[in-house]
Short mmCIF file of C-alpha atoms and ligand atoms in Angstrom, two decimals:
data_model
loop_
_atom_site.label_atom_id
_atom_site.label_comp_id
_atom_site.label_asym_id
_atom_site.label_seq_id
_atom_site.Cartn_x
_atom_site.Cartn_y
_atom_site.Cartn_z
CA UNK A 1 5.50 22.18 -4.45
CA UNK A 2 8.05 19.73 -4.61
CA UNK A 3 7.23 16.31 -2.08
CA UNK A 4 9.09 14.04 -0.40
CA UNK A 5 7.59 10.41 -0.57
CA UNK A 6 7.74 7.16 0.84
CA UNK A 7 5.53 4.28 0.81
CA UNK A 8 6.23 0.58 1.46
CA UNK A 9 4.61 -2.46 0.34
CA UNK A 10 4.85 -5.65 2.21
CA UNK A 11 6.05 -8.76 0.42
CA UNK A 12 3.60 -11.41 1.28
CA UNK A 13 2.62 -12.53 -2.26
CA UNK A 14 -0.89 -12.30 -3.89
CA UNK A 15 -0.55 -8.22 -4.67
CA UNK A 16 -3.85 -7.45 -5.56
CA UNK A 17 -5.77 -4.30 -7.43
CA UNK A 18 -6.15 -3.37 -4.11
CA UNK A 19 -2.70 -2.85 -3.59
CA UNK A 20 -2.45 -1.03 -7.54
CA UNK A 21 -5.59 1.00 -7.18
CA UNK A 22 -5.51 2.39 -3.50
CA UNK A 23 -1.39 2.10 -3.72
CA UNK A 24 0.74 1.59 -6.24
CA UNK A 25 -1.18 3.36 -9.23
CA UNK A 26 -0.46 6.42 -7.54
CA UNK A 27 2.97 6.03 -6.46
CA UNK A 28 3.71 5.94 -10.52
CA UNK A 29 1.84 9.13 -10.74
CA UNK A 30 3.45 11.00 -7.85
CA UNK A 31 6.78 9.61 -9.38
CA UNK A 32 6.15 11.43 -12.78
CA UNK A 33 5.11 14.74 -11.07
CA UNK A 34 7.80 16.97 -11.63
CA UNK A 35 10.22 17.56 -9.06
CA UNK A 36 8.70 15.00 -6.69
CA UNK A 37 11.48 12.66 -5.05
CA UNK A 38 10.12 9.17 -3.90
CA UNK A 39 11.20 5.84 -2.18
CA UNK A 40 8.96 2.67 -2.50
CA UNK A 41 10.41 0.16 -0.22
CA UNK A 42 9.31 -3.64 -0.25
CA UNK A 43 9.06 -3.80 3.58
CA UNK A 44 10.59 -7.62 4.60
CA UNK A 45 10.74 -6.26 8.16
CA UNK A 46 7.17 -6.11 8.20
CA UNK A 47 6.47 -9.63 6.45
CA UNK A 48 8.17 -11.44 9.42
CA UNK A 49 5.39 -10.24 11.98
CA UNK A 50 3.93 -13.33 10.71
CA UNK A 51 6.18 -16.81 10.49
CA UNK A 52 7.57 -16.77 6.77
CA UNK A 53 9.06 -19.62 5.19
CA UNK A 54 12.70 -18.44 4.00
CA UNK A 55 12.44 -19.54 0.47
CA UNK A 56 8.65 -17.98 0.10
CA UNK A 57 9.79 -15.37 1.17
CA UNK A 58 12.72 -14.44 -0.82
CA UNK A 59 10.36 -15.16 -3.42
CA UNK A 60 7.97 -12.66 -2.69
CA UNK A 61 10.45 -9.89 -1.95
CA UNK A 62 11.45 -10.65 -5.66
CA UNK A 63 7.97 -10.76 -6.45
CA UNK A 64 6.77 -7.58 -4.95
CA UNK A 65 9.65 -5.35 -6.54
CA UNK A 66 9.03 -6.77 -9.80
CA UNK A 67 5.55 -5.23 -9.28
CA UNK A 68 6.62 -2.37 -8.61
CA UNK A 69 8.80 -2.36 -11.55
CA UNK A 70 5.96 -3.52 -13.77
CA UNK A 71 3.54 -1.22 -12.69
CA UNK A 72 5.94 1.80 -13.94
CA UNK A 73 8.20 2.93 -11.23
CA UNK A 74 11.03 3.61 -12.78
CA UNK A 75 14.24 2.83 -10.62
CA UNK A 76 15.98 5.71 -12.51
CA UNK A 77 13.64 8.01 -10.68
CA UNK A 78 12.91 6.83 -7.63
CA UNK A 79 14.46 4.31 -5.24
CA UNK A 80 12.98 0.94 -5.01
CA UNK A 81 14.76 -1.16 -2.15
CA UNK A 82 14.03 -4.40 0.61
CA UNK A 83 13.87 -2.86 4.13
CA UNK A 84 16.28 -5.31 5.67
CA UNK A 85 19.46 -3.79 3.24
CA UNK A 86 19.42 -0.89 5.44
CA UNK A 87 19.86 -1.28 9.49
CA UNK A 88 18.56 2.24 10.58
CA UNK A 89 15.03 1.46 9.90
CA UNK A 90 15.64 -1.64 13.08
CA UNK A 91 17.76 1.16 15.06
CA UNK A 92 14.99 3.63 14.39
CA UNK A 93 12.44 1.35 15.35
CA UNK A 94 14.19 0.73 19.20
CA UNK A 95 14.61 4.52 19.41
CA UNK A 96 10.86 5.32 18.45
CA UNK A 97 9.57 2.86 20.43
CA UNK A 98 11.10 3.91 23.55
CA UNK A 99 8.95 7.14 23.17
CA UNK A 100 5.94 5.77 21.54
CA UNK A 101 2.85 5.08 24.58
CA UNK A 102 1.49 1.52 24.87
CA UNK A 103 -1.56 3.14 25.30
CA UNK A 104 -0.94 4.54 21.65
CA UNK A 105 -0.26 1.40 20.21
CA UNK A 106 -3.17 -0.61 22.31
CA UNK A 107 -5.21 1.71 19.72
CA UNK A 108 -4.35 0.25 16.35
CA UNK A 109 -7.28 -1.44 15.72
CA UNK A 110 -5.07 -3.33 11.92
CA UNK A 111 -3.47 -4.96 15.44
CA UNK A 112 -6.70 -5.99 16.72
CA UNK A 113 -7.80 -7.50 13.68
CA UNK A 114 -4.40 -9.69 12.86
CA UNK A 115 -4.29 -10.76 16.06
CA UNK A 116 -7.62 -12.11 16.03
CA UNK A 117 -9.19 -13.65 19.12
CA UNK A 118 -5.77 -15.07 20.00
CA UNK A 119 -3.67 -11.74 20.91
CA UNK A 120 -1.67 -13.83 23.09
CA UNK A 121 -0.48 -15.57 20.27
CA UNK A 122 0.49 -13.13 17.95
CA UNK A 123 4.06 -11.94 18.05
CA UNK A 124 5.47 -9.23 19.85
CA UNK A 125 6.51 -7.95 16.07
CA UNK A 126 3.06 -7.81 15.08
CA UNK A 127 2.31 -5.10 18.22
CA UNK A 128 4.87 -2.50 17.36
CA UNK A 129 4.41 -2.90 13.82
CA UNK A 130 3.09 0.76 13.37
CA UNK A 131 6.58 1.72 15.00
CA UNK A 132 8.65 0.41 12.88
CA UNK A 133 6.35 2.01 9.86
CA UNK A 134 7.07 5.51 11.74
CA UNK A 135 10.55 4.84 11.54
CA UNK A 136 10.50 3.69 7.88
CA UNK A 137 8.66 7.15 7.07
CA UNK A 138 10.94 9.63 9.51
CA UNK A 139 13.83 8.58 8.52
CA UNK A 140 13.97 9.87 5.33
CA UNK A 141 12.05 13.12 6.74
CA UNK A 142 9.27 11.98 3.95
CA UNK A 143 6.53 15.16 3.82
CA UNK A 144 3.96 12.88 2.12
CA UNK A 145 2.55 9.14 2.17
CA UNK A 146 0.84 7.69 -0.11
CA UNK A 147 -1.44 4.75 0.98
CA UNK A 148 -5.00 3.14 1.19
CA UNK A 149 -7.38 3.62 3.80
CA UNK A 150 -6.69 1.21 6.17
CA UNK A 151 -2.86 3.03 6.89
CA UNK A 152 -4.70 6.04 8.07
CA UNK A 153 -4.60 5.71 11.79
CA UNK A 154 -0.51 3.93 11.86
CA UNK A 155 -0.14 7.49 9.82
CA UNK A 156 -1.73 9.71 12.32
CA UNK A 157 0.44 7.71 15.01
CA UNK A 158 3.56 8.30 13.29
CA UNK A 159 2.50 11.62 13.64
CA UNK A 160 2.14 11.38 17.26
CA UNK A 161 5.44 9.82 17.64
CA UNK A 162 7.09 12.53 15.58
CA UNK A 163 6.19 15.24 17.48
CA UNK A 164 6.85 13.75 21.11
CA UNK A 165 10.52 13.07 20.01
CA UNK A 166 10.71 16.49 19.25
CA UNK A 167 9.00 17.78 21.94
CA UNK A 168 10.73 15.18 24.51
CA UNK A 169 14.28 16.07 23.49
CA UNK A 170 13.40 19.76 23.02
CA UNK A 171 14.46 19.79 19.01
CA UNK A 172 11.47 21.59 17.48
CA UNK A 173 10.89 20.27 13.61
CA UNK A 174 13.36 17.05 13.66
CA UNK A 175 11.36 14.70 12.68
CA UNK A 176 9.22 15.59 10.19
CA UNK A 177 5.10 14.99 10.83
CA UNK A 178 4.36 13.51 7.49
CA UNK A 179 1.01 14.21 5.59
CA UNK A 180 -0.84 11.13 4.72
CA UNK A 181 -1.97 10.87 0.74
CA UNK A 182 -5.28 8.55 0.79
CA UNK A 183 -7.28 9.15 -2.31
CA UNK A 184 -10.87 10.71 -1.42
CA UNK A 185 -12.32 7.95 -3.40
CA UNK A 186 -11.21 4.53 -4.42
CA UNK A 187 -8.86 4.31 -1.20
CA UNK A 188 -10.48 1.07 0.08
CA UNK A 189 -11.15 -1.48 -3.01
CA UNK A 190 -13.51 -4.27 -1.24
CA UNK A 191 -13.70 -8.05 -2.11
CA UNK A 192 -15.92 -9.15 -5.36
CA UNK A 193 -17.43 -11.56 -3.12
CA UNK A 194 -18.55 -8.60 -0.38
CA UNK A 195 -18.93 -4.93 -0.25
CA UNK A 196 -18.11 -4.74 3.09
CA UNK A 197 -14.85 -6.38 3.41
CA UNK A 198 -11.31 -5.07 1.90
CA UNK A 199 -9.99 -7.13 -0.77
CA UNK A 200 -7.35 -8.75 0.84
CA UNK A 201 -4.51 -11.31 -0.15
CA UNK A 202 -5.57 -13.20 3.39
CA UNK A 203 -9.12 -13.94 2.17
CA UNK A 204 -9.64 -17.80 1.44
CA UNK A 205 -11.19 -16.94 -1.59
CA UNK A 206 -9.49 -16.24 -4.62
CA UNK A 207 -12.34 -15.03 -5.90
CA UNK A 208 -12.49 -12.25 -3.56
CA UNK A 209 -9.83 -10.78 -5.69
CA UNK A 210 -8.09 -9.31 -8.72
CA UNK A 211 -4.40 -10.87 -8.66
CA UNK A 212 -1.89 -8.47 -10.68
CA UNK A 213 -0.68 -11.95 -11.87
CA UNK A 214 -4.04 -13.43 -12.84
CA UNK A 215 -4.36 -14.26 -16.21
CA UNK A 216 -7.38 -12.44 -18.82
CA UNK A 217 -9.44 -15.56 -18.49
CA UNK A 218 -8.96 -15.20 -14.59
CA UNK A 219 -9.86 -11.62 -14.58
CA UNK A 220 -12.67 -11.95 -16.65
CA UNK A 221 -14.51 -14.62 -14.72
CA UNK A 222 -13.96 -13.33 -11.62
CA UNK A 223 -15.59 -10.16 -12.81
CA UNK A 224 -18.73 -11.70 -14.30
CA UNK A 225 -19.39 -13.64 -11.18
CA UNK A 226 -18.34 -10.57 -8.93
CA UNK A 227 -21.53 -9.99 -6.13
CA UNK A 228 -23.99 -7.42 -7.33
CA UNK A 229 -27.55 -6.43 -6.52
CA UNK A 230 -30.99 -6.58 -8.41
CA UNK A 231 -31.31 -2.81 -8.46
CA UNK A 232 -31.04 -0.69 -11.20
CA UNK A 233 -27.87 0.57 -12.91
CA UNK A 234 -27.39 3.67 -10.12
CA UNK A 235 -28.44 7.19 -11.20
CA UNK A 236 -26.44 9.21 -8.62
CA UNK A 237 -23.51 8.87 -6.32
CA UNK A 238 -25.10 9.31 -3.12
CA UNK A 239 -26.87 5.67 -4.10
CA UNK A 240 -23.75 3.92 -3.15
CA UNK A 241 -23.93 4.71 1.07
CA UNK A 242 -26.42 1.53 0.65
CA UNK A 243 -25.04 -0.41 -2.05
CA UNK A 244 -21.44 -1.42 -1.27
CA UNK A 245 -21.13 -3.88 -4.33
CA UNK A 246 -21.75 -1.41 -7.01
CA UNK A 247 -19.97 1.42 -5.41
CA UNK A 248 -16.77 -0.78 -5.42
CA UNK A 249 -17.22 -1.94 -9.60
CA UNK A 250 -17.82 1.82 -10.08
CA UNK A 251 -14.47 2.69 -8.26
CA UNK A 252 -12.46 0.21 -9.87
CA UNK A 253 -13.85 1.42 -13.24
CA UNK A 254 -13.37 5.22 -12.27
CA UNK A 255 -9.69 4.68 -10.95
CA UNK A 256 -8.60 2.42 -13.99
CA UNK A 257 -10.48 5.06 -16.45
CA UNK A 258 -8.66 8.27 -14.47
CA UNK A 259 -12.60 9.38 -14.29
CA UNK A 260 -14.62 10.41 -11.53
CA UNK A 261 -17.83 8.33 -10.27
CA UNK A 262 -20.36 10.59 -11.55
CA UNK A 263 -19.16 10.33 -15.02
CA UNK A 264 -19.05 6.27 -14.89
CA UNK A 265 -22.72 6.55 -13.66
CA UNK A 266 -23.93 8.90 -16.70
CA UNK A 267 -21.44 6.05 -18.77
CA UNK A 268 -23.96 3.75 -18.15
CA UNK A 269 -27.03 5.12 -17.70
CA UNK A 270 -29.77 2.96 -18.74
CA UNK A 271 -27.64 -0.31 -19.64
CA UNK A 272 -27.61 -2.99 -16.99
CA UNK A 273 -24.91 -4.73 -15.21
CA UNK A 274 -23.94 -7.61 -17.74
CA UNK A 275 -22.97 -4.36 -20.19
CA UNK A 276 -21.03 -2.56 -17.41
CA UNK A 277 -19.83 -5.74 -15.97
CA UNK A 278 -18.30 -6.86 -19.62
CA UNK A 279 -16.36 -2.97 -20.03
CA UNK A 280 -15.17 -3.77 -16.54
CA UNK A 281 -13.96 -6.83 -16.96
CA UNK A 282 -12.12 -5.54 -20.16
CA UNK A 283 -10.56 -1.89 -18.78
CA UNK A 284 -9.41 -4.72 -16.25
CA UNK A 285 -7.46 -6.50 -19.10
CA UNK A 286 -6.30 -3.43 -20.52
CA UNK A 287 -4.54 -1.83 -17.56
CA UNK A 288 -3.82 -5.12 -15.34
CA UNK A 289 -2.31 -8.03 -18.20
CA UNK A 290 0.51 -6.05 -19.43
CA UNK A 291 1.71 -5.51 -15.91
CA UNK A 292 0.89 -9.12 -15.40
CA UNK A 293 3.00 -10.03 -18.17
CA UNK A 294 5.94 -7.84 -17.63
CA UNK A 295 5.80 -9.99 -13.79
CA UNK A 296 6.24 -12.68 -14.96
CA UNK A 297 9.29 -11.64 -17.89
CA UNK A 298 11.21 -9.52 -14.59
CA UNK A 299 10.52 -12.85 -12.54
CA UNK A 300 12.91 -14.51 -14.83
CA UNK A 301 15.87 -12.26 -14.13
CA UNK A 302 16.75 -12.32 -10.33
CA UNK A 303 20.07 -10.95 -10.79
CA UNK A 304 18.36 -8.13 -12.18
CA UNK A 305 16.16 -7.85 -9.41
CA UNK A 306 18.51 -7.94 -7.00
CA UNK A 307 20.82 -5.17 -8.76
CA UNK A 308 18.29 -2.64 -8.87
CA UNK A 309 17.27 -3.37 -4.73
CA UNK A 310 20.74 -3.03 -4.20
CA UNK A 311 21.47 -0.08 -5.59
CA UNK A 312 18.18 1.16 -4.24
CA UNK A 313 19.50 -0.37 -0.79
CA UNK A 314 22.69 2.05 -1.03
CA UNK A 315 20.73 4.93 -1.63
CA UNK A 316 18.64 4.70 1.37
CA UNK A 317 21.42 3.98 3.68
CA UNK A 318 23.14 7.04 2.59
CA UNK A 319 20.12 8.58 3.89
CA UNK A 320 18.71 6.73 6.61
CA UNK A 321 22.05 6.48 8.54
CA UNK A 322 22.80 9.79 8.59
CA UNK A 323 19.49 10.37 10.41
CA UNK A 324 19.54 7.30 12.22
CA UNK A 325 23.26 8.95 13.48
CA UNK A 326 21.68 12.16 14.27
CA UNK A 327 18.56 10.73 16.11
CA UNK A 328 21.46 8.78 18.48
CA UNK A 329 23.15 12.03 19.04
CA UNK A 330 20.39 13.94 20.11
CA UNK A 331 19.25 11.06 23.08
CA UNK A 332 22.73 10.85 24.37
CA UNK A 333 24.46 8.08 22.55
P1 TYM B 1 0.21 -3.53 2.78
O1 TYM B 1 1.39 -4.27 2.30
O2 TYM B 1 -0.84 -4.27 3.54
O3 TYM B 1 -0.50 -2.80 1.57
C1 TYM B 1 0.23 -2.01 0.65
C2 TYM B 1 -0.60 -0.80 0.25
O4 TYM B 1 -1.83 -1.24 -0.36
C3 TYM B 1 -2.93 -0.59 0.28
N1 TYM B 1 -4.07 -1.52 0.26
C4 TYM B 1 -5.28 -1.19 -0.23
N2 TYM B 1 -5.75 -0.04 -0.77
C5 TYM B 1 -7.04 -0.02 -1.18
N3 TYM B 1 -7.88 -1.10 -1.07
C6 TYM B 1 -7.45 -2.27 -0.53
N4 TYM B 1 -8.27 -3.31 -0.45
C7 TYM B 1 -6.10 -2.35 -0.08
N5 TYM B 1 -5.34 -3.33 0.49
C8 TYM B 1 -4.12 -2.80 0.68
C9 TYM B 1 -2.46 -0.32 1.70
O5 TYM B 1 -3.20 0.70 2.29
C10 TYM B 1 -1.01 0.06 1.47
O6 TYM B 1 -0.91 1.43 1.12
N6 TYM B 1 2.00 -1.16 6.80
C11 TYM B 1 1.91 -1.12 5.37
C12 TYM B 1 3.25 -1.08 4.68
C13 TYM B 1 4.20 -0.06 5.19
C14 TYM B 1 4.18 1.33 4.91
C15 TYM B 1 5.31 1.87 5.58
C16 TYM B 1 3.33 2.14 4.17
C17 TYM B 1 5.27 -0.30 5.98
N7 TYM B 1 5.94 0.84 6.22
C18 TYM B 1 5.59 3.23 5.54
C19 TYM B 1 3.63 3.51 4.12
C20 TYM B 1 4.73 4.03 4.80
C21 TYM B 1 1.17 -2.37 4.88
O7 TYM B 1 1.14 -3.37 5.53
O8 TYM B 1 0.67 -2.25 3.63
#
């Protein structure tokens, strides 16, 4: 069955494996599945829930479509694009949020832990973030989302808000409730530093982390000093529930290798941790340098950069307005 997709990425620099394994990786794949017709938008709207420097910021927009272009999705197949070229997903975001609950949104527990212990602090941008991803996915009636783990619940609220609009203005099927794509395994890469906590491009250590622009060297240390335990290599799967650390080097292996976790275990059944920890470090290399290197070559052509989020940006207006236009109509403008 054919899909519709859309997925966005924000632009905050440091794009991590992460971001490739539990995102991007599969966007490339769902792009090269036949018939399949997919947007990947670099969402700038979504950077500025946090104060960005101008110049950073342009920066990483550049940045984060370059990884996308490096990381094989092909701009002749799907449409890449910034989120500010096209002004329906701001006008979509109003509408939505008019029917959206607070209550709803008082839920999203990514908001809770942004905010931090400050909520008063944070911006109002940062609150009805999850809006402004449901009108970013609804407005281009997108069946199917691909994302990591931690999207889940903004998905299952855009979900919500789909179906009250429809329900509130009595137009049965308008906006589409769109099926969330999170992986079954390797949907939540952790830090190298500790199993418990996401790998994240806001941890203080760069450790923590895979970089898609680190270099081999970089890659390869931080994988030999990447947090293990003293156990044995792991015999079976159901091992993992108590040993977070090896369950996340077996998922980045079994994601990068296309293989599933049993097979990595019988892979290296009765070696030890310096051998696994040394095949890692170079199916790492393999998959993660070229893309690296093809960064940093795209980083060196703006113009080029810009051209293809332009003409990305044109596609999704055609798009977006229209049902931007129709959403207007239907509440009375
Ligand atoms: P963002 O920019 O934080 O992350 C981009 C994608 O990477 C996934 N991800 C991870 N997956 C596995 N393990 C990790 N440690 C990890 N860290 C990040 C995220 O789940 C995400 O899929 N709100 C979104 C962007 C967005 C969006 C949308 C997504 C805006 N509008 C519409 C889908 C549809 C975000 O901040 O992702």
């Amino acid at each position: 069955m054919s899909k519709k997709i859309f997925s966005g990425v924000q632009p905050s620099g440091n794009l991590h494996l992460g971001n490739y394994i539990g995102a991007i990786k599969n966007f490339v794949d769902l792009q090269n599945q036949k018939d399949n017709q997919c947007i990947y938008c670099v969402v700038d709207l979504h950077a500025i829930t946090f104060k960005q420097d101008p110049k950073t910021l342009k920066d990483n927009i550049r940045e984060t479509t370059a990884v996308f272009l490096a990381s094989g999705i092909d701009p002749k197949k799907s449409i890449i694009f910034n989120q500010s070229l096209v002004p329906a997903h701001a006008e979509g975001s109003w509408i939505l949020g008019c029917v959206a609950r607070m209550g709803w949104l008082n839920r999203m527990t990514q908001f809770k832990e942004k905010a931090g212990k400050d909520k008063e602090k944070a911006s109002v941008g940062l609150y009805i973030y999850p809006v402004l991803m449901t009108a970013d996915i609804l407005l281009y009636d997108a069946t199917h989302v691909p994302v990591g783990e931690d999207q889940k619940q903004h998905l299952e609220l855009s979900r919500d808000i789909a179906q009250k609009f429809n329900l509130d203005f009595n137009v049965p099927n308008f906006l589409k409730a769109p099926e969330p794509l999170i992986q079954k395994y390797f949907s939540r890469i952790m830090s190298l530093k500790d199993g418990t906590k996401k790998m994240s491009k806001s941890d203080p250590s760069d450790f923590s982390r895979i970089n898609l622009n680190d270099t081999k060297d970089q890659i390869a240390n931080k994988i030999k000093k990447a947090k293990t335990d003293s156990l044995p290599m792991p015999s079976y799967v159901e091992e993992f529930a108590k040993r977070s650390e090896a369950e996340n080097l077996f998922g980045i292996y079994s994601s990068l290798n296309n293989q599933s976790l049993e097979k990595s275990i019988d892979e290296f059944n009765g070696k030890n941790f310096l051998d696994f920890k040394k095949k890692l470090a170079d199916l790492v290399v393999e998959k993660i340098s070229p893309i690296s290197l093809e960064i940093n070559k795209l980083q060196k052509d703006n113009n080029f950069i810009d051209s293809i989020l332009k003409e990305g940006g044109e596609k999704a207006n055609a798009y977006a307005s229209k049902k931007v236009n129709e959403m207007k109509k239907i509440i009375g403008f």
